mmCIF file of C-alpha atoms in Angstrom:
data_model
loop_
_atom_site.group_PDB
_atom_site.id
_atom_site.type_symbol
_atom_site.label_atom_id
_atom_site.label_comp_id
_atom_site.label_asym_id
_atom_site.label_seq_id
_atom_site.Cartn_x
_atom_site.Cartn_y
_atom_site.Cartn_z
ATOM 1 C CA UNK A 11 34.166 -1.320 8.407
ATOM 2 C CA UNK A 12 33.063 -3.612 5.688
ATOM 3 C CA UNK A 13 33.968 -6.694 3.691
ATOM 4 C CA UNK A 14 36.267 -6.128 0.792
ATOM 5 C CA UNK A 15 34.119 -5.962 -2.295
ATOM 6 C CA UNK A 16 33.766 -3.596 -5.184
ATOM 7 C CA UNK A 17 30.446 -2.329 -3.907
ATOM 8 C CA UNK A 18 29.716 1.342 -4.647
ATOM 9 C CA UNK A 19 30.267 1.227 -0.269
ATOM 10 C CA UNK A 20 51.581 2.424 25.718
ATOM 11 C CA UNK A 21 54.126 3.214 22.947
ATOM 12 C CA UNK A 22 57.366 1.451 22.180
ATOM 13 C CA UNK A 23 60.829 2.480 23.284
ATOM 14 C CA UNK A 24 62.447 5.493 21.603
ATOM 15 C CA UNK A 25 64.972 3.396 19.709
ATOM 16 C CA UNK A 26 62.226 1.246 18.240
ATOM 17 C CA UNK A 27 60.221 4.313 17.247
ATOM 18 C CA UNK A 28 63.254 5.736 15.499
ATOM 19 C CA UNK A 29 63.720 2.517 13.575
ATOM 20 C CA UNK A 30 60.043 2.526 12.665
ATOM 21 C CA UNK A 31 60.282 6.116 11.449
ATOM 22 C CA UNK A 32 63.104 5.091 9.122
ATOM 23 C CA UNK A 33 60.939 2.254 7.865
ATOM 24 C CA UNK A 34 58.129 4.702 7.165
ATOM 25 C CA UNK A 35 60.463 6.882 5.125
ATOM 26 C CA UNK A 36 61.855 3.925 3.205
ATOM 27 C CA UNK A 37 58.406 2.547 2.385
ATOM 28 C CA UNK A 38 56.477 5.757 1.831
ATOM 29 C CA UNK A 39 56.551 5.961 -1.953
ATOM 30 C CA UNK A 40 55.923 3.646 -4.892
ATOM 31 C CA UNK A 41 55.812 0.341 -3.037
ATOM 32 C CA UNK A 42 56.269 -2.531 -5.506
ATOM 33 C CA UNK A 43 53.259 -4.760 -6.028
ATOM 34 C CA UNK A 44 53.508 -8.501 -5.485
ATOM 35 C CA UNK A 45 51.223 -11.242 -6.823
ATOM 36 C CA UNK A 46 51.534 -12.956 -3.440
ATOM 37 C CA UNK A 47 50.130 -9.986 -1.521
ATOM 38 C CA UNK A 48 46.836 -8.150 -1.362
ATOM 39 C CA UNK A 49 43.313 -8.865 -2.472
ATOM 40 C CA UNK A 50 42.116 -10.275 0.861
ATOM 41 C CA UNK A 51 38.674 -11.891 0.695
ATOM 42 C CA UNK A 52 36.600 -13.105 3.644
ATOM 43 C CA UNK A 53 36.094 -16.867 3.810
ATOM 44 C CA UNK A 54 32.769 -18.457 4.717
ATOM 45 C CA UNK A 55 32.614 -19.535 8.357
ATOM 46 C CA UNK A 56 31.380 -22.866 9.681
ATOM 47 C CA UNK A 57 28.037 -22.855 11.470
ATOM 48 C CA UNK A 58 28.161 -21.092 14.812
ATOM 49 C CA UNK A 59 28.059 -23.425 17.799
ATOM 50 C CA UNK A 60 28.162 -21.284 20.936
ATOM 51 C CA UNK A 61 27.935 -17.504 20.457
ATOM 52 C CA UNK A 62 28.591 -15.718 23.737
ATOM 53 C CA UNK A 63 25.928 -13.324 25.041
ATOM 54 C CA UNK A 64 22.645 -12.860 23.190
ATOM 55 C CA UNK A 65 21.775 -12.783 19.495
ATOM 56 C CA UNK A 66 19.205 -10.444 17.957
ATOM 57 C CA UNK A 67 17.526 -11.875 14.869
ATOM 58 C CA UNK A 68 18.595 -9.963 11.778
ATOM 59 C CA UNK A 69 18.167 -11.926 8.604
ATOM 60 C CA UNK A 70 19.850 -9.487 6.215
ATOM 61 C CA UNK A 71 23.507 -10.016 5.405
ATOM 62 C CA UNK A 72 25.297 -7.202 7.257
ATOM 63 C CA UNK A 73 28.005 -5.613 5.158
ATOM 64 C CA UNK A 74 29.042 -2.855 7.558
ATOM 65 C CA UNK A 75 28.668 -1.895 11.216
ATOM 66 C CA UNK A 76 29.537 1.369 12.979
ATOM 67 C CA UNK A 77 28.702 3.075 16.261
ATOM 68 C CA UNK A 78 27.976 6.796 16.737
ATOM 69 C CA UNK A 79 27.363 8.861 19.857
ATOM 70 C CA UNK A 80 28.709 6.039 22.010
ATOM 71 C CA UNK A 81 25.861 3.558 21.692
ATOM 72 C CA UNK A 82 23.892 4.114 18.457
ATOM 73 C CA UNK A 83 24.467 1.409 15.877
ATOM 74 C CA UNK A 84 24.573 1.879 12.122
ATOM 75 C CA UNK A 85 23.865 -1.500 10.521
ATOM 76 C CA UNK A 86 24.366 -1.607 6.772
ATOM 77 C CA UNK A 87 22.990 -4.265 4.446
ATOM 78 C CA UNK A 88 22.843 -4.156 0.655
ATOM 79 C CA UNK A 89 19.989 -1.645 0.251
ATOM 80 C CA UNK A 90 19.341 -0.520 3.826
ATOM 81 C CA UNK A 91 20.962 1.392 6.667
ATOM 82 C CA UNK A 92 19.346 0.577 10.030
ATOM 83 C CA UNK A 93 20.063 2.951 12.922
ATOM 84 C CA UNK A 94 19.283 2.540 16.608
ATOM 85 C CA UNK A 95 20.517 1.421 20.002
ATOM 86 C CA UNK A 96 20.805 -2.212 21.009
ATOM 87 C CA UNK A 97 17.446 -1.844 22.775
ATOM 88 C CA UNK A 98 15.915 -0.479 19.555
ATOM 89 C CA UNK A 99 17.117 -3.498 17.575
ATOM 90 C CA UNK A 100 15.921 -5.891 20.273
ATOM 91 C CA UNK A 101 12.453 -4.295 20.134
ATOM 92 C CA UNK A 102 12.367 -3.920 16.353
ATOM 93 C CA UNK A 103 12.255 -0.112 16.707
ATOM 94 C CA UNK A 104 15.349 0.803 14.681
ATOM 95 C CA UNK A 105 15.049 3.428 11.918
ATOM 96 C CA UNK A 106 15.508 2.030 8.413
ATOM 97 C CA UNK A 107 16.853 4.231 5.634
ATOM 98 C CA UNK A 108 16.724 2.825 2.149
ATOM 99 C CA UNK A 109 20.066 3.416 0.462
ATOM 100 C CA UNK A 110 21.472 2.659 -2.955
ATOM 101 C CA UNK A 111 23.191 -0.707 -3.005
ATOM 102 C CA UNK A 112 26.001 1.005 -4.915
ATOM 103 C CA UNK A 113 26.901 3.110 -1.858
ATOM 104 C CA UNK A 114 30.272 2.287 -0.332
ATOM 105 C CA UNK A 115 31.831 2.383 3.117
ATOM 106 C CA UNK A 116 30.075 3.558 6.284
ATOM 107 C CA UNK A 117 32.048 5.431 8.973
ATOM 108 C CA UNK A 118 31.123 7.399 12.085
ATOM 109 C CA UNK A 119 32.431 10.498 13.845
ATOM 110 C CA UNK A 120 30.820 11.808 17.031
ATOM 111 C CA UNK A 121 27.054 11.702 16.523
ATOM 112 C CA UNK A 122 27.263 11.432 12.717
ATOM 113 C CA UNK A 123 27.259 8.471 10.398
ATOM 114 C CA UNK A 124 29.056 9.097 7.098
ATOM 115 C CA UNK A 125 27.956 7.131 4.038
ATOM 116 C CA UNK A 126 29.858 7.426 0.756
ATOM 117 C CA UNK A 127 27.638 7.074 -2.334
ATOM 118 C CA UNK A 128 27.649 7.666 -6.063
ATOM 119 C CA UNK A 129 25.908 11.054 -5.794
ATOM 120 C CA UNK A 130 27.832 12.313 -2.773
ATOM 121 C CA UNK A 131 28.473 11.732 0.913
ATOM 122 C CA UNK A 132 25.529 11.532 3.302
ATOM 123 C CA UNK A 133 26.026 12.989 6.804
ATOM 124 C CA UNK A 134 23.435 11.332 9.020
ATOM 125 C CA UNK A 135 22.527 12.546 12.497
ATOM 126 C CA UNK A 136 22.515 9.370 14.596
ATOM 127 C CA UNK A 137 19.996 10.845 17.057
ATOM 128 C CA UNK A 138 17.524 11.888 14.328
ATOM 129 C CA UNK A 139 18.467 9.899 11.230
ATOM 130 C CA UNK A 140 17.481 10.873 7.688
ATOM 131 C CA UNK A 141 19.135 11.291 4.298
ATOM 132 C CA UNK A 142 18.564 15.060 3.997
ATOM 133 C CA UNK A 143 22.174 16.211 4.453
ATOM 134 C CA UNK A 144 24.527 15.366 1.607
ATOM 135 C CA UNK A 145 27.839 16.741 0.368
ATOM 136 C CA UNK A 146 27.627 16.587 -3.401
ATOM 137 C CA UNK A 147 30.786 15.369 -5.123
ATOM 138 C CA UNK A 148 32.083 15.616 -8.687
ATOM 139 C CA UNK A 149 32.536 11.851 -8.965
ATOM 140 C CA UNK A 150 31.239 8.759 -7.189
ATOM 141 C CA UNK A 151 32.581 8.136 -3.697
ATOM 142 C CA UNK A 152 33.075 4.817 -1.939
ATOM 143 C CA UNK A 153 35.122 5.968 1.085
ATOM 144 C CA UNK A 154 34.708 9.064 3.257
ATOM 145 C CA UNK A 155 35.840 10.298 6.654
ATOM 146 C CA UNK A 156 34.585 13.227 8.734
ATOM 147 C CA UNK A 157 37.045 14.799 11.177
ATOM 148 C CA UNK A 158 35.984 16.036 14.584
ATOM 149 C CA UNK A 159 36.577 19.587 13.289
ATOM 150 C CA UNK A 160 34.020 19.035 10.536
ATOM 151 C CA UNK A 161 36.280 18.508 7.513
ATOM 152 C CA UNK A 162 35.057 15.887 5.087
ATOM 153 C CA UNK A 163 37.529 13.860 3.025
ATOM 154 C CA UNK A 164 36.185 11.629 0.266
ATOM 155 C CA UNK A 165 37.604 9.257 -2.326
ATOM 156 C CA UNK A 166 36.816 6.066 -4.171
ATOM 157 C CA UNK A 167 38.213 2.684 -5.179
ATOM 158 C CA UNK A 168 39.155 3.779 -8.692
ATOM 159 C CA UNK A 169 41.060 7.094 -8.549
ATOM 160 C CA UNK A 170 44.423 7.888 -6.947
ATOM 161 C CA UNK A 171 43.177 11.000 -5.164
ATOM 162 C CA UNK A 172 40.967 12.232 -2.335
ATOM 163 C CA UNK A 173 39.062 15.505 -2.031
ATOM 164 C CA UNK A 174 38.917 17.701 1.075
ATOM 165 C CA UNK A 175 35.686 19.646 1.681
ATOM 166 C CA UNK A 176 35.802 22.617 4.059
ATOM 167 C CA UNK A 177 32.741 24.759 4.751
ATOM 168 C CA UNK A 178 32.812 27.915 2.667
ATOM 169 C CA UNK A 179 35.921 26.937 0.702
ATOM 170 C CA UNK A 180 36.612 25.379 -2.655
ATOM 171 C CA UNK A 181 37.282 21.619 -2.483
ATOM 172 C CA UNK A 182 40.955 20.619 -2.571
ATOM 173 C CA UNK A 183 42.090 17.481 -4.385
ATOM 174 C CA UNK A 184 45.108 15.577 -3.030
ATOM 175 C CA UNK A 185 46.980 12.908 -4.983
ATOM 176 C CA UNK A 186 47.517 9.707 -2.982
ATOM 177 C CA UNK A 187 49.333 6.400 -3.451
ATOM 178 C CA UNK A 188 46.381 4.260 -4.608
ATOM 179 C CA UNK A 189 42.600 4.262 -4.554
ATOM 180 C CA UNK A 190 41.003 3.439 -1.204
ATOM 181 C CA UNK A 191 39.061 0.503 0.176
ATOM 182 C CA UNK A 192 38.470 2.115 3.572
ATOM 183 C CA UNK A 193 39.205 5.516 5.127
ATOM 184 C CA UNK A 194 38.691 6.681 8.718
ATOM 185 C CA UNK A 195 39.324 9.732 10.879
ATOM 186 C CA UNK A 196 41.070 9.018 14.192
ATOM 187 C CA UNK A 197 41.263 11.574 17.021
ATOM 188 C CA UNK A 198 44.727 12.621 18.197
ATOM 189 C CA UNK A 199 45.423 14.455 21.448
ATOM 190 C CA UNK A 200 46.286 18.169 21.115
ATOM 191 C CA UNK A 201 46.172 18.297 17.300
ATOM 192 C CA UNK A 202 43.972 17.648 14.298
ATOM 193 C CA UNK A 203 42.547 14.195 13.634
ATOM 194 C CA UNK A 204 44.561 11.690 11.651
ATOM 195 C CA UNK A 205 42.907 10.514 8.432
ATOM 196 C CA UNK A 206 44.080 7.058 7.373
ATOM 197 C CA UNK A 207 43.183 4.936 4.363
ATOM 198 C CA UNK A 208 43.860 1.367 3.241
ATOM 199 C CA UNK A 209 43.957 -0.230 -0.193
ATOM 200 C CA UNK A 210 43.430 -3.955 -0.154
ATOM 201 C CA UNK A 211 44.784 -4.724 -3.628
ATOM 202 C CA UNK A 212 48.347 -3.778 -2.603
ATOM 203 C CA UNK A 213 47.749 -4.299 1.162
ATOM 204 C CA UNK A 214 48.904 -0.785 2.056
ATOM 205 C CA UNK A 215 48.001 1.806 4.683
ATOM 206 C CA UNK A 216 48.540 5.549 4.244
ATOM 207 C CA UNK A 217 47.745 8.689 6.186
ATOM 208 C CA UNK A 218 46.518 11.862 4.487
ATOM 209 C CA UNK A 219 48.344 15.061 5.489
ATOM 210 C CA UNK A 220 45.310 17.170 4.699
ATOM 211 C CA UNK A 221 46.412 20.314 6.640
ATOM 212 C CA UNK A 222 49.336 20.543 4.195
ATOM 213 C CA UNK A 223 47.280 19.291 1.241
ATOM 214 C CA UNK A 224 49.502 16.322 0.490
ATOM 215 C CA UNK A 225 49.652 12.567 0.869
ATOM 216 C CA UNK A 226 51.308 11.057 3.920
ATOM 217 C CA UNK A 227 53.509 8.021 4.388
ATOM 218 C CA UNK A 228 52.567 4.615 3.021
ATOM 219 C CA UNK A 229 53.351 1.275 4.680
ATOM 220 C CA UNK A 230 52.762 -2.317 3.665
ATOM 221 C CA UNK A 231 50.306 -4.178 5.933
ATOM 222 C CA UNK A 232 51.471 -7.774 6.205
ATOM 223 C CA UNK A 233 50.254 -9.964 3.345
ATOM 224 C CA UNK A 234 46.619 -8.954 2.975
ATOM 225 C CA UNK A 235 44.970 -6.094 4.839
ATOM 226 C CA UNK A 236 41.275 -6.586 5.536
ATOM 227 C CA UNK A 237 39.923 -3.939 7.905
ATOM 228 C CA UNK A 238 40.946 -1.168 10.294
ATOM 229 C CA UNK A 239 39.321 0.550 13.267
ATOM 230 C CA UNK A 240 40.340 3.672 15.145
ATOM 231 C CA UNK A 241 40.904 4.227 18.829
ATOM 232 C CA UNK A 242 42.047 7.229 20.816
ATOM 233 C CA UNK A 243 45.150 9.384 20.261
ATOM 234 C CA UNK A 244 45.922 8.080 16.784
ATOM 235 C CA UNK A 245 45.709 4.376 17.633
ATOM 236 C CA UNK A 246 44.472 1.951 14.964
ATOM 237 C CA UNK A 247 43.706 -1.778 15.027
ATOM 238 C CA UNK A 248 44.221 -3.531 11.674
ATOM 239 C CA UNK A 249 43.655 -7.100 10.503
ATOM 240 C CA UNK A 250 46.032 -8.908 8.136
ATOM 241 C CA UNK A 251 43.728 -11.535 6.668
ATOM 242 C CA UNK A 252 46.271 -13.421 4.559
ATOM 243 C CA UNK A 253 49.124 -13.172 7.062
ATOM 244 C CA UNK A 254 46.864 -14.108 10.024
ATOM 245 C CA UNK A 255 47.952 -11.165 12.147
ATOM 246 C CA UNK A 256 46.641 -8.412 14.352
ATOM 247 C CA UNK A 257 48.561 -5.161 13.765
ATOM 248 C CA UNK A 258 48.588 -2.033 15.922
ATOM 249 C CA UNK A 259 49.442 1.258 14.226
ATOM 250 C CA UNK A 260 49.655 4.834 15.453
ATOM 251 C CA UNK A 261 49.242 7.998 13.405
ATOM 252 C CA UNK A 262 49.790 10.708 16.008
ATOM 253 C CA UNK A 263 52.159 12.559 13.648
ATOM 254 C CA UNK A 264 53.066 10.097 10.905
ATOM 255 C CA UNK A 265 51.916 6.530 10.552
ATOM 256 C CA UNK A 266 53.910 3.875 12.416
ATOM 257 C CA UNK A 267 53.563 0.149 12.982
ATOM 258 C CA UNK A 268 53.945 -0.529 16.708
ATOM 259 C CA UNK A 269 53.308 -4.226 17.156
ATOM 260 C CA UNK A 270 51.816 -7.362 15.642
ATOM 261 C CA UNK A 271 50.503 -10.625 17.009
ATOM 262 C CA UNK A 272 49.660 -13.936 15.305
ATOM 263 C CA UNK A 273 45.984 -14.890 15.347
ATOM 264 C CA UNK A 274 43.859 -17.781 14.126
ATOM 265 C CA UNK A 275 43.185 -18.253 10.416
ATOM 266 C CA UNK A 276 41.116 -15.783 8.376
ATOM 267 C CA UNK A 277 40.986 -12.714 10.648
ATOM 268 C CA UNK A 278 38.693 -9.921 9.530
ATOM 269 C CA UNK A 279 36.700 -7.606 11.817
ATOM 270 C CA UNK A 280 38.528 -5.355 14.294
ATOM 271 C CA UNK A 281 37.609 -2.870 17.014
ATOM 272 C CA UNK A 282 39.272 -0.870 19.761
ATOM 273 C CA UNK A 283 37.557 -1.122 23.140
ATOM 274 C CA UNK A 284 38.558 1.966 25.126
ATOM 275 C CA UNK A 285 36.557 0.918 28.208
ATOM 276 C CA UNK A 286 38.477 -2.332 28.656
ATOM 277 C CA UNK A 287 41.641 -1.180 26.782
ATOM 278 C CA UNK A 288 41.504 -4.152 24.432
ATOM 279 C CA UNK A 289 42.037 -4.666 20.705
ATOM 280 C CA UNK A 290 39.456 -7.114 19.368
ATOM 281 C CA UNK A 291 39.685 -9.217 16.206
ATOM 282 C CA UNK A 292 37.346 -11.801 14.690
ATOM 283 C CA UNK A 293 38.558 -14.950 12.952
ATOM 284 C CA UNK A 294 36.200 -16.390 10.373
ATOM 285 C CA UNK A 295 37.762 -19.851 10.280
ATOM 286 C CA UNK A 296 36.499 -20.758 13.749
ATOM 287 C CA UNK A 297 33.886 -18.140 14.775
ATOM 288 C CA UNK A 298 36.082 -16.582 17.437
ATOM 289 C CA UNK A 299 36.490 -13.054 18.810
ATOM 290 C CA UNK A 300 39.783 -12.519 20.603
ATOM 291 C CA UNK A 301 40.711 -9.571 22.808
ATOM 292 C CA UNK A 302 44.331 -8.471 23.179
ATOM 293 C CA UNK A 303 45.854 -6.169 25.759
ATOM 294 C CA UNK A 304 48.614 -4.043 24.201
ATOM 295 C CA UNK A 305 49.849 -1.980 27.167
ATOM 296 C CA UNK A 306 53.003 -4.054 27.684
ATOM 297 C CA UNK A 307 54.387 -3.489 24.179
ATOM 298 C CA UNK A 308 53.546 -7.022 23.040
ATOM 299 C CA UNK A 309 49.907 -8.015 22.427
ATOM 300 C CA UNK A 310 48.714 -10.423 25.118
ATOM 301 C CA UNK A 311 45.542 -12.454 24.628
ATOM 302 C CA UNK A 312 42.994 -11.731 27.373
ATOM 303 C CA UNK A 313 39.676 -13.128 26.170
ATOM 304 C CA UNK A 314 38.415 -15.578 23.557
ATOM 305 C CA UNK A 315 34.686 -15.567 22.801
ATOM 306 C CA UNK A 316 32.490 -17.573 20.420
ATOM 307 C CA UNK A 317 30.703 -15.553 17.730
ATOM 308 C CA UNK A 318 27.916 -15.830 15.209
ATOM 309 C CA UNK A 319 28.937 -17.187 11.814
ATOM 310 C CA UNK A 320 30.664 -14.885 9.327
ATOM 311 C CA UNK A 321 31.461 -12.228 11.931
ATOM 312 C CA UNK A 322 32.941 -9.696 9.545
ATOM 313 C CA UNK A 323 32.233 -6.628 11.709
ATOM 314 C CA UNK A 324 32.530 -5.778 15.391
ATOM 315 C CA UNK A 325 32.169 -2.536 17.382
ATOM 316 C CA UNK A 326 32.672 -1.580 21.016
ATOM 317 C CA UNK A 327 30.073 0.549 22.841
ATOM 318 C CA UNK A 328 30.622 3.177 25.522
ATOM 319 C CA UNK A 329 29.453 0.814 28.287
ATOM 320 C CA UNK A 330 32.079 -1.803 27.367
ATOM 321 C CA UNK A 331 29.667 -4.034 25.445
ATOM 322 C CA UNK A 332 30.586 -5.483 22.064
ATOM 323 C CA UNK A 333 28.312 -5.938 19.061
ATOM 324 C CA UNK A 334 29.245 -8.479 16.394
ATOM 325 C CA UNK A 335 27.495 -8.613 13.015
ATOM 326 C CA UNK A 336 27.027 -11.613 10.745
ATOM 327 C CA UNK A 337 27.531 -11.191 7.004
ATOM 328 C CA UNK A 338 25.317 -14.197 6.257
ATOM 329 C CA UNK A 339 22.115 -13.518 8.191
ATOM 330 C CA UNK A 340 23.146 -15.072 11.509
ATOM 331 C CA UNK A 341 22.122 -11.906 13.367
ATOM 332 C CA UNK A 342 23.523 -9.236 15.667
ATOM 333 C CA UNK A 343 25.406 -10.636 18.652
ATOM 334 C CA UNK A 344 25.416 -8.576 21.858
ATOM 335 C CA UNK A 345 28.214 -9.286 24.331
ATOM 336 C CA UNK A 346 27.956 -7.459 27.664
ATOM 337 C CA UNK A 347 31.025 -7.031 29.921
ATOM 338 C CA UNK A 348 29.494 -9.614 32.261
ATOM 339 C CA UNK A 349 29.660 -12.157 29.454
ATOM 340 C CA UNK A 350 33.463 -12.025 29.375
ATOM 341 C CA UNK A 351 35.087 -15.058 30.999
ATOM 342 C CA UNK A 352 36.506 -14.439 34.457
#
């Protein structure tokens, strides 16, 4: 999860699903571009007034935030990747790995952080972090996703293709709809992971049918996609920055839009909280983090929490805590379940 920059870094009724499937087919190829869509950019927040929970001092501007192994944070700033638990960051004991500022997006799968860079993709053991394991690539990468089965898929924000790396096999290149701003692997029950990518310039979302070595369906995401985060069984939480919406997608077989909800102005960071079954979204216009319950088929607001300024990233930990990261040096905000309003 990261800001959009050119840095080298309960289901619906059957009838509704059928309609959505038709929409997927109709929108899956060669979507027309529009000058009124795409190119979402985070706005600067006002000063934070009342962040909920506690705030750990962290003066660097955080460009990306991920969690591996349930509770180990990966905190990315321009030339550093800091790794550790909340307690490590509170004590100043996190591990700092100097990284090239031209590296792109950070993702996480299991106990691995995945960092896409110009010279390849770094696979970092969250429990013993270093930069010793790298998948070399033929061209610079800015997005990469590692499936739970160990397949690595990498791409960038220039070329209309991604490359699949399988141990012991030749890499396979797959043509896709557009370059990628972000790409994640999402677990799906009883089948291979879904791999989903977004491209902010045309505000589109697309899955990659890597078992069949082909691109998947492509859908338009509102007016200006910003960020996506995966949950369980193919669920994804996506922010529409320009359209001021929260969107819930599922990619259990092909990608579908399930529901949307209006939110405050300038939404950006998103996370799925499996402990509390909530979709979380930050809004930069007012330093708010809002949690939505989606089990009834229509998103229902459950919690509204004050955040640090410029809260462009948020993750949920295995104990139900939330961590919010400021992109302007306002720190790491830790929100425990006990900090939620009654």
